[in-house]
């Protein structure tokens, strides 16, 4: 593989056409054509072996891209990236569509974790981790949510106590996808309990596989075990692994969540054109109608049509809202509209599939279309809770898009220590 | 920014129509038109036609013209403003007939009168069904002409129209004819409606004779024309409903800030805030699918029928839900005639029911999906 420089010696960037040709030639010669379906996260059927093999393959692919000069297109060259522009990443996303790519290195490793390190890391941290990430050697996880509260991220209870040049961490994090096969965690922890909640947080980086961290895999209602919970006990983190200033973790956290929200439009992410994220299952309803030989039944047609309708509108609403934000028609918080729309539409489509399945929603044979009716329905809240509940989205829409009065909170301007965190004892 | 994706010229055009409607048909004028037989003032319609309301689907060489080169997209902007002001006038049907006549070498005088706003026309359209559509009038050859039998219902402004475009079952084919409303054997009976300014009629054809020159398009071969007309018609209805949804929603948001109860504005109650959030998601979904389906119809894309049906089904269902929620959030004042909110509720109520209900279009989507799969298999 010949490694071509994306930047000439005089510092001018490679033009998009030349880049496209180079990327196309490389991709066609070196990567396997592969349908998006084959790269889905949930295709392992519970086999750890298959999942680990897929992770190993992704690390290998990432390394291959790195060696060929196609990893981290928008990361600076001094940290192993290519120093190119978002336009180059878009071209790459077009060219790699339909081919195998390291999908499990993208989120959360590159976005938001690597993006946060790039923005807030020290020179030493960036040199240690960014090239390793771009070579596929480090997979990262977000140690953000906690069992004590999902939506209230700044209410983190995981505590870091300073001890000379190091910190001692205790607490628990949850909803990390695949922490059991990842290497590093970006962790939001409380360093000061005597100030209001947003002002006592600090961000740390820590290796996941060490004696003080116990990784527990969570079984979900559909049998999936992709999520994990970590129990952190007396884990020592050197101060040199702190990201951002002490007690200024919310500055980092705000940008962290910005990168997370940006995800699919982030220039740091390889996101092949045409990739669908978050399956809507509208097709399941039609497949069930076919399996039952009821495509001519008007009541079945009603279910099939409604599911398809919701998917068509849902796909367009994201583009429409993005354009509305760009032109100032809606506030930049309007992304919550898309979240609410997709959440409710996905849930409704699952209702329709469950309805279409009829008695097969109670018991079924084989793994045909009808089997999805009840399995997905049991896990229906995945789409209305995961990634931020639709109730939070409704608050954001009302308060930040429509400028309605904010909900009263009891945790502002008081030391976090004094904020009620549970039902008072004895009541 | 009111709508996204508009050129400067389109935005200017939209604003011109918006200002014109705000000035000529404010809510009190609309309320006063309740008892008017036509529901609109002819001079209002002529002036609107001068702005281009009836020209957009007709080529320049036939006297029409667009703003952007995409006539249906431009018409969507007018339709949106019609809904936003609950404006009077048979916008959808007049444009459908003008577009059909614009494809036709004859009937120049009728077309010219539609373009100038001197006359309106209407469409005796087929009934929309899950399998497509079904004409309710038959045409049979007799001598060199045709004889029409049957009944067309919900024909907008038929009594005000000089001519009707009639979609007929003609043996196994589809034929469309242009019939003067004065033709012998043709009777027009008014229907009742919740709309204040739009008028609907039953048109009976009892052996109405037309000569072969009255045929619009190819005799027996007009199915594709009818499909295109239906798309145009539904695009206008959908855009009108989105305009009415936006007006009702904005009015209700204002109300939520103004109205105090138990010492707090309605807008401060989370139970109500969440309902506003839901309504905004329906509204933005409606904007999105209205624009997308219009663009698909404009370009004659193969997925246009599916997208137009998705828009009709979605906007019909959620437009009606949104306006009813707006009424609920207004409380008692929302069900009084003196308030303006019902003008928009009326508009979405009627537009939801015309051209196929949401249930019909949902089933239509399923049939199209099935056909697509059958063709692919």
mmCIF file with all atom_site columns, C-alpha atoms in Angstrom, chain B residues 178-338:
data_model
loop_
_atom_site.group_PDB
_atom_site.id
_atom_site.type_symbol
_atom_site.label_atom_id
_atom_site.label_alt_id
_atom_site.label_comp_id
_atom_site.label_asym_id
_atom_site.label_entity_id
_atom_site.label_seq_id
_atom_site.pdbx_PDB_ins_code
_atom_site.Cartn_x
_atom_site.Cartn_y
_atom_site.Cartn_z
_atom_site.occupancy
_atom_site.B_iso_or_equiv
_atom_site.pdbx_formal_charge
_atom_site.auth_seq_id
_atom_site.auth_comp_id
_atom_site.auth_asym_id
_atom_site.auth_atom_id
_atom_site.pdbx_PDB_model_num
ATOM 1   C CA . UNK B 1 178 ? -64.603 19.684 -20.033 1.00 0.00 ? 178 UNK B CA 1
ATOM 2   C CA . UNK B 1 179 ? -68.302 20.394 -19.509 1.00 0.00 ? 179 UNK B CA 1
ATOM 3   C CA . UNK B 1 180 ? -69.939 23.822 -19.217 1.00 0.00 ? 180 UNK B CA 1
ATOM 4   C CA . UNK B 1 181 ? -72.038 23.974 -16.063 1.00 0.00 ? 181 UNK B CA 1
ATOM 5   C CA . UNK B 1 182 ? -74.925 25.188 -18.245 1.00 0.00 ? 182 UNK B CA 1
ATOM 6   C CA . UNK B 1 183 ? -75.061 21.886 -20.148 1.00 0.00 ? 183 UNK B CA 1
ATOM 7   C CA . UNK B 1 184 ? -78.533 20.296 -20.378 1.00 0.00 ? 184 UNK B CA 1
ATOM 8   C CA . UNK B 1 185 ? -78.907 17.304 -18.056 1.00 0.00 ? 185 UNK B CA 1
ATOM 9   C CA . UNK B 1 186 ? -76.377 18.681 -15.579 1.00 0.00 ? 186 UNK B CA 1
ATOM 10  C CA . UNK B 1 187 ? -77.774 19.683 -12.185 1.00 0.00 ? 187 UNK B CA 1
ATOM 11  C CA . UNK B 1 188 ? -75.917 21.211 -9.269  1.00 0.00 ? 188 UNK B CA 1
ATOM 12  C CA . UNK B 1 189 ? -77.197 20.819 -5.700  1.00 0.00 ? 189 UNK B CA 1
ATOM 13  C CA . UNK B 1 190 ? -75.549 22.546 -2.735  1.00 0.00 ? 190 UNK B CA 1
ATOM 14  C CA . UNK B 1 191 ? -74.159 20.499 0.136   1.00 0.00 ? 191 UNK B CA 1
ATOM 15  C CA . UNK B 1 192 ? -73.666 21.597 3.725   1.00 0.00 ? 192 UNK B CA 1
ATOM 16  C CA . UNK B 1 193 ? -70.225 22.044 5.217   1.00 0.00 ? 193 UNK B CA 1
ATOM 17  C CA . UNK B 1 194 ? -68.432 23.299 8.325   1.00 0.00 ? 194 UNK B CA 1
ATOM 18  C CA . UNK B 1 195 ? -66.270 25.561 6.139   1.00 0.00 ? 195 UNK B CA 1
ATOM 19  C CA . UNK B 1 196 ? -67.309 29.222 6.256   1.00 0.00 ? 196 UNK B CA 1
ATOM 20  C CA . UNK B 1 197 ? -66.103 30.219 2.789   1.00 0.00 ? 197 UNK B CA 1
ATOM 21  C CA . UNK B 1 198 ? -65.788 27.092 0.700   1.00 0.00 ? 198 UNK B CA 1
ATOM 22  C CA . UNK B 1 199 ? -68.850 25.702 -1.065  1.00 0.00 ? 199 UNK B CA 1
ATOM 23  C CA . UNK B 1 200 ? -69.417 22.106 -2.077  1.00 0.00 ? 200 UNK B CA 1
ATOM 24  C CA . UNK B 1 201 ? -71.997 20.627 -4.423  1.00 0.00 ? 201 UNK B CA 1
ATOM 25  C CA . UNK B 1 202 ? -73.457 17.415 -5.748  1.00 0.00 ? 202 UNK B CA 1
ATOM 26  C CA . UNK B 1 203 ? -73.249 17.384 -9.542  1.00 0.00 ? 203 UNK B CA 1
ATOM 27  C CA . UNK B 1 204 ? -75.616 15.018 -11.340 1.00 0.00 ? 204 UNK B CA 1
ATOM 28  C CA . UNK B 1 205 ? -75.045 13.992 -14.947 1.00 0.00 ? 205 UNK B CA 1
ATOM 29  C CA . UNK B 1 206 ? -78.240 12.668 -16.439 1.00 0.00 ? 206 UNK B CA 1
ATOM 30  C CA . UNK B 1 207 ? -77.348 11.969 -20.053 1.00 0.00 ? 207 UNK B CA 1
ATOM 31  C CA . UNK B 1 208 ? -75.194 15.063 -20.508 1.00 0.00 ? 208 UNK B CA 1
ATOM 32  C CA . UNK B 1 209 ? -74.023 15.238 -24.122 1.00 0.00 ? 209 UNK B CA 1
ATOM 33  C CA . UNK B 1 210 ? -70.641 16.643 -25.087 1.00 0.00 ? 210 UNK B CA 1
ATOM 34  C CA . UNK B 1 211 ? -68.946 16.603 -28.475 1.00 0.00 ? 211 UNK B CA 1
ATOM 35  C CA . UNK B 1 212 ? -65.560 15.021 -29.035 1.00 0.00 ? 212 UNK B CA 1
ATOM 36  C CA . UNK B 1 213 ? -63.839 18.413 -28.835 1.00 0.00 ? 213 UNK B CA 1
ATOM 37  C CA . UNK B 1 214 ? -64.685 18.458 -25.121 1.00 0.00 ? 214 UNK B CA 1
ATOM 38  C CA . UNK B 1 215 ? -62.270 15.619 -24.412 1.00 0.00 ? 215 UNK B CA 1
ATOM 39  C CA . UNK B 1 216 ? -59.242 16.689 -22.374 1.00 0.00 ? 216 UNK B CA 1
ATOM 40  C CA . UNK B 1 217 ? -56.294 14.436 -23.064 1.00 0.00 ? 217 UNK B CA 1
ATOM 41  C CA . UNK B 1 218 ? -56.718 11.123 -24.819 1.00 0.00 ? 218 UNK B CA 1
ATOM 42  C CA . UNK B 1 219 ? -60.088 9.407  -24.780 1.00 0.00 ? 219 UNK B CA 1
ATOM 43  C CA . UNK B 1 220 ? -59.799 6.240  -22.725 1.00 0.00 ? 220 UNK B CA 1
ATOM 44  C CA . UNK B 1 221 ? -56.148 6.967  -21.954 1.00 0.00 ? 221 UNK B CA 1
ATOM 45  C CA . UNK B 1 222 ? -56.160 9.584  -19.231 1.00 0.00 ? 222 UNK B CA 1
ATOM 46  C CA . UNK B 1 223 ? -55.255 7.481  -16.197 1.00 0.00 ? 223 UNK B CA 1
ATOM 47  C CA . UNK B 1 224 ? -51.790 9.017  -15.866 1.00 0.00 ? 224 UNK B CA 1
ATOM 48  C CA . UNK B 1 225 ? -53.276 12.498 -16.155 1.00 0.00 ? 225 UNK B CA 1
ATOM 49  C CA . UNK B 1 226 ? -55.705 11.728 -13.352 1.00 0.00 ? 226 UNK B CA 1
ATOM 50  C CA . UNK B 1 227 ? -52.895 10.405 -11.147 1.00 0.00 ? 227 UNK B CA 1
ATOM 51  C CA . UNK B 1 228 ? -50.941 13.626 -11.725 1.00 0.00 ? 228 UNK B CA 1
ATOM 52  C CA . UNK B 1 229 ? -54.018 15.776 -11.029 1.00 0.00 ? 229 UNK B CA 1
ATOM 53  C CA . UNK B 1 230 ? -54.661 13.896 -7.797  1.00 0.00 ? 230 UNK B CA 1
ATOM 54  C CA . UNK B 1 231 ? -51.111 14.565 -6.681  1.00 0.00 ? 231 UNK B CA 1
ATOM 55  C CA . UNK B 1 232 ? -51.465 18.265 -7.475  1.00 0.00 ? 232 UNK B CA 1
ATOM 56  C CA . UNK B 1 233 ? -54.786 18.421 -5.644  1.00 0.00 ? 233 UNK B CA 1
ATOM 57  C CA . UNK B 1 234 ? -53.471 16.631 -2.559  1.00 0.00 ? 234 UNK B CA 1
ATOM 58  C CA . UNK B 1 235 ? -50.299 18.724 -2.459  1.00 0.00 ? 235 UNK B CA 1
ATOM 59  C CA . UNK B 1 236 ? -52.470 21.850 -2.276  1.00 0.00 ? 236 UNK B CA 1
ATOM 60  C CA . UNK B 1 237 ? -54.750 20.390 0.405   1.00 0.00 ? 237 UNK B CA 1
ATOM 61  C CA . UNK B 1 238 ? -51.789 19.248 2.484   1.00 0.00 ? 238 UNK B CA 1
ATOM 62  C CA . UNK B 1 239 ? -50.007 22.587 2.265   1.00 0.00 ? 239 UNK B CA 1
ATOM 63  C CA . UNK B 1 240 ? -53.216 24.394 3.232   1.00 0.00 ? 240 UNK B CA 1
ATOM 64  C CA . UNK B 1 241 ? -53.558 22.175 6.273   1.00 0.00 ? 241 UNK B CA 1
ATOM 65  C CA . UNK B 1 242 ? -49.956 22.800 7.315   1.00 0.00 ? 242 UNK B CA 1
ATOM 66  C CA . UNK B 1 243 ? -50.589 26.555 7.065   1.00 0.00 ? 243 UNK B CA 1
ATOM 67  C CA . UNK B 1 244 ? -53.710 26.191 9.199   1.00 0.00 ? 244 UNK B CA 1
ATOM 68  C CA . UNK B 1 245 ? -51.806 24.040 11.727  1.00 0.00 ? 245 UNK B CA 1
ATOM 69  C CA . UNK B 1 246 ? -49.081 26.671 12.009  1.00 0.00 ? 246 UNK B CA 1
ATOM 70  C CA . UNK B 1 247 ? -51.625 29.454 12.520  1.00 0.00 ? 247 UNK B CA 1
ATOM 71  C CA . UNK B 1 248 ? -53.549 27.520 15.168  1.00 0.00 ? 248 UNK B CA 1
ATOM 72  C CA . UNK B 1 249 ? -50.355 26.448 16.933  1.00 0.00 ? 249 UNK B CA 1
ATOM 73  C CA . UNK B 1 250 ? -48.823 29.941 17.037  1.00 0.00 ? 250 UNK B CA 1
ATOM 74  C CA . UNK B 1 251 ? -52.087 31.372 18.309  1.00 0.00 ? 251 UNK B CA 1
ATOM 75  C CA . UNK B 1 252 ? -52.216 28.769 21.075  1.00 0.00 ? 252 UNK B CA 1
ATOM 76  C CA . UNK B 1 253 ? -48.592 29.323 22.131  1.00 0.00 ? 253 UNK B CA 1
ATOM 77  C CA . UNK B 1 254 ? -49.360 33.041 22.494  1.00 0.00 ? 254 UNK B CA 1
ATOM 78  C CA . UNK B 1 255 ? -52.449 32.189 24.506  1.00 0.00 ? 255 UNK B CA 1
ATOM 79  C CA . UNK B 1 256 ? -50.401 29.945 26.818  1.00 0.00 ? 256 UNK B CA 1
ATOM 80  C CA . UNK B 1 257 ? -48.159 32.891 27.689  1.00 0.00 ? 257 UNK B CA 1
ATOM 81  C CA . UNK B 1 258 ? -51.027 35.352 28.093  1.00 0.00 ? 258 UNK B CA 1
ATOM 82  C CA . UNK B 1 259 ? -53.479 33.240 30.027  1.00 0.00 ? 259 UNK B CA 1
ATOM 83  C CA . UNK B 1 260 ? -52.872 33.064 33.774  1.00 0.00 ? 260 UNK B CA 1
ATOM 84  C CA . UNK B 1 261 ? -54.478 30.583 36.095  1.00 0.00 ? 261 UNK B CA 1
ATOM 85  C CA . UNK B 1 262 ? -53.671 30.010 39.790  1.00 0.00 ? 262 UNK B CA 1
ATOM 86  C CA . UNK B 1 263 ? -51.231 32.891 39.425  1.00 0.00 ? 263 UNK B CA 1
ATOM 87  C CA . UNK B 1 264 ? -49.166 31.263 36.675  1.00 0.00 ? 264 UNK B CA 1
ATOM 88  C CA . UNK B 1 265 ? -49.242 31.348 32.868  1.00 0.00 ? 265 UNK B CA 1
ATOM 89  C CA . UNK B 1 266 ? -50.511 28.182 31.204  1.00 0.00 ? 266 UNK B CA 1
ATOM 90  C CA . UNK B 1 267 ? -47.076 27.964 29.578  1.00 0.00 ? 267 UNK B CA 1
ATOM 91  C CA . UNK B 1 268 ? -45.516 27.183 32.972  1.00 0.00 ? 268 UNK B CA 1
ATOM 92  C CA . UNK B 1 269 ? -47.386 23.921 33.520  1.00 0.00 ? 269 UNK B CA 1
ATOM 93  C CA . UNK B 1 270 ? -45.350 20.890 32.547  1.00 0.00 ? 270 UNK B CA 1
ATOM 94  C CA . UNK B 1 271 ? -48.441 18.890 31.653  1.00 0.00 ? 271 UNK B CA 1
ATOM 95  C CA . UNK B 1 272 ? -49.270 21.534 29.043  1.00 0.00 ? 272 UNK B CA 1
ATOM 96  C CA . UNK B 1 273 ? -45.652 22.191 27.987  1.00 0.00 ? 273 UNK B CA 1
ATOM 97  C CA . UNK B 1 274 ? -45.336 18.558 27.022  1.00 0.00 ? 274 UNK B CA 1
ATOM 98  C CA . UNK B 1 275 ? -48.452 18.796 24.904  1.00 0.00 ? 275 UNK B CA 1
ATOM 99  C CA . UNK B 1 276 ? -47.004 21.808 23.115  1.00 0.00 ? 276 UNK B CA 1
ATOM 100 C CA . UNK B 1 277 ? -43.824 19.822 22.489  1.00 0.00 ? 277 UNK B CA 1
ATOM 101 C CA . UNK B 1 278 ? -45.847 16.994 20.971  1.00 0.00 ? 278 UNK B CA 1
ATOM 102 C CA . UNK B 1 279 ? -47.801 19.431 18.824  1.00 0.00 ? 279 UNK B CA 1
ATOM 103 C CA . UNK B 1 280 ? -44.607 21.052 17.569  1.00 0.00 ? 280 UNK B CA 1
ATOM 104 C CA . UNK B 1 281 ? -43.229 17.649 16.595  1.00 0.00 ? 281 UNK B CA 1
ATOM 105 C CA . UNK B 1 282 ? -46.423 16.938 14.609  1.00 0.00 ? 282 UNK B CA 1
ATOM 106 C CA . UNK B 1 283 ? -46.236 20.379 13.020  1.00 0.00 ? 283 UNK B CA 1
ATOM 107 C CA . UNK B 1 284 ? -42.607 19.961 11.949  1.00 0.00 ? 284 UNK B CA 1
ATOM 108 C CA . UNK B 1 285 ? -43.333 16.461 10.676  1.00 0.00 ? 285 UNK B CA 1
ATOM 109 C CA . UNK B 1 286 ? -46.144 17.944 8.612   1.00 0.00 ? 286 UNK B CA 1
ATOM 110 C CA . UNK B 1 287 ? -43.951 20.717 7.214   1.00 0.00 ? 287 UNK B CA 1
ATOM 111 C CA . UNK B 1 288 ? -41.313 18.137 6.317   1.00 0.00 ? 288 UNK B CA 1
ATOM 112 C CA . UNK B 1 289 ? -43.553 15.646 4.523   1.00 0.00 ? 289 UNK B CA 1
ATOM 113 C CA . UNK B 1 290 ? -45.570 18.383 2.811   1.00 0.00 ? 290 UNK B CA 1
ATOM 114 C CA . UNK B 1 291 ? -42.425 19.841 1.242   1.00 0.00 ? 291 UNK B CA 1
ATOM 115 C CA . UNK B 1 292 ? -40.904 16.471 0.378   1.00 0.00 ? 292 UNK B CA 1
ATOM 116 C CA . UNK B 1 293 ? -44.045 15.069 -1.243  1.00 0.00 ? 293 UNK B CA 1
ATOM 117 C CA . UNK B 1 294 ? -44.538 18.277 -3.217  1.00 0.00 ? 294 UNK B CA 1
ATOM 118 C CA . UNK B 1 295 ? -40.991 18.127 -4.556  1.00 0.00 ? 295 UNK B CA 1
ATOM 119 C CA . UNK B 1 296 ? -41.469 14.464 -5.513  1.00 0.00 ? 296 UNK B CA 1
ATOM 120 C CA . UNK B 1 297 ? -44.720 15.249 -7.339  1.00 0.00 ? 297 UNK B CA 1
ATOM 121 C CA . UNK B 1 298 ? -43.127 18.239 -9.060  1.00 0.00 ? 298 UNK B CA 1
ATOM 122 C CA . UNK B 1 299 ? -40.303 16.060 -10.348 1.00 0.00 ? 299 UNK B CA 1
ATOM 123 C CA . UNK B 1 300 ? -42.607 13.193 -11.292 1.00 0.00 ? 300 UNK B CA 1
ATOM 124 C CA . UNK B 1 301 ? -40.554 10.832 -9.140  1.00 0.00 ? 301 UNK B CA 1
ATOM 125 C CA . UNK B 1 302 ? -41.701 7.199  -8.974  1.00 0.00 ? 302 UNK B CA 1
ATOM 126 C CA . UNK B 1 303 ? -42.152 7.481  -5.203  1.00 0.00 ? 303 UNK B CA 1
ATOM 127 C CA . UNK B 1 304 ? -44.418 10.524 -5.553  1.00 0.00 ? 304 UNK B CA 1
ATOM 128 C CA . UNK B 1 305 ? -47.694 8.579  -5.087  1.00 0.00 ? 305 UNK B CA 1
ATOM 129 C CA . UNK B 1 306 ? -46.391 6.999  -1.886  1.00 0.00 ? 306 UNK B CA 1
ATOM 130 C CA . UNK B 1 307 ? -45.044 10.272 -0.487  1.00 0.00 ? 307 UNK B CA 1
ATOM 131 C CA . UNK B 1 308 ? -48.187 12.224 -1.359  1.00 0.00 ? 308 UNK B CA 1
ATOM 132 C CA . UNK B 1 309 ? -50.312 9.574  0.344   1.00 0.00 ? 309 UNK B CA 1
ATOM 133 C CA . UNK B 1 310 ? -47.983 9.586  3.359   1.00 0.00 ? 310 UNK B CA 1
ATOM 134 C CA . UNK B 1 311 ? -48.386 13.358 3.558   1.00 0.00 ? 311 UNK B CA 1
ATOM 135 C CA . UNK B 1 312 ? -52.162 13.187 3.240   1.00 0.00 ? 312 UNK B CA 1
ATOM 136 C CA . UNK B 1 313 ? -52.386 10.445 5.870   1.00 0.00 ? 313 UNK B CA 1
ATOM 137 C CA . UNK B 1 314 ? -49.989 12.119 8.290   1.00 0.00 ? 314 UNK B CA 1
ATOM 138 C CA . UNK B 1 315 ? -51.193 15.695 7.949   1.00 0.00 ? 315 UNK B CA 1
ATOM 139 C CA . UNK B 1 316 ? -54.824 14.585 7.959   1.00 0.00 ? 316 UNK B CA 1
ATOM 140 C CA . UNK B 1 317 ? -54.414 12.656 11.182  1.00 0.00 ? 317 UNK B CA 1
ATOM 141 C CA . UNK B 1 318 ? -52.060 14.952 13.078  1.00 0.00 ? 318 UNK B CA 1
ATOM 142 C CA . UNK B 1 319 ? -53.423 18.210 11.684  1.00 0.00 ? 319 UNK B CA 1
ATOM 143 C CA . UNK B 1 320 ? -56.845 17.403 13.055  1.00 0.00 ? 320 UNK B CA 1
ATOM 144 C CA . UNK B 1 321 ? -55.344 16.213 16.347  1.00 0.00 ? 321 UNK B CA 1
ATOM 145 C CA . UNK B 1 322 ? -53.265 19.384 16.649  1.00 0.00 ? 322 UNK B CA 1
ATOM 146 C CA . UNK B 1 323 ? -56.153 21.763 16.028  1.00 0.00 ? 323 UNK B CA 1
ATOM 147 C CA . UNK B 1 324 ? -58.397 19.911 18.472  1.00 0.00 ? 324 UNK B CA 1
ATOM 148 C CA . UNK B 1 325 ? -55.640 20.149 21.071  1.00 0.00 ? 325 UNK B CA 1
ATOM 149 C CA . UNK B 1 326 ? -55.364 23.868 20.371  1.00 0.00 ? 326 UNK B CA 1
ATOM 150 C CA . UNK B 1 327 ? -59.088 24.208 21.049  1.00 0.00 ? 327 UNK B CA 1
ATOM 151 C CA . UNK B 1 328 ? -58.765 22.187 24.256  1.00 0.00 ? 328 UNK B CA 1
ATOM 152 C CA . UNK B 1 329 ? -55.865 24.339 25.473  1.00 0.00 ? 329 UNK B CA 1
ATOM 153 C CA . UNK B 1 330 ? -57.896 27.479 24.789  1.00 0.00 ? 330 UNK B CA 1
ATOM 154 C CA . UNK B 1 331 ? -60.730 26.197 26.939  1.00 0.00 ? 331 UNK B CA 1
ATOM 155 C CA . UNK B 1 332 ? -64.253 27.509 26.450  1.00 0.00 ? 332 UNK B CA 1
ATOM 156 C CA . UNK B 1 333 ? -63.269 30.471 24.280  1.00 0.00 ? 333 UNK B CA 1
ATOM 157 C CA . UNK B 1 334 ? -61.961 27.977 21.708  1.00 0.00 ? 334 UNK B CA 1
ATOM 158 C CA . UNK B 1 335 ? -65.427 26.749 20.862  1.00 0.00 ? 335 UNK B CA 1
ATOM 159 C CA . UNK B 1 336 ? -66.950 30.193 20.333  1.00 0.00 ? 336 UNK B CA 1
ATOM 160 C CA . UNK B 1 337 ? -67.618 31.721 16.941  1.00 0.00 ? 337 UNK B CA 1
ATOM 161 C CA . UNK B 1 338 ? -66.119 35.061 17.990  1.00 0.00 ? 338 UNK B CA 1
#
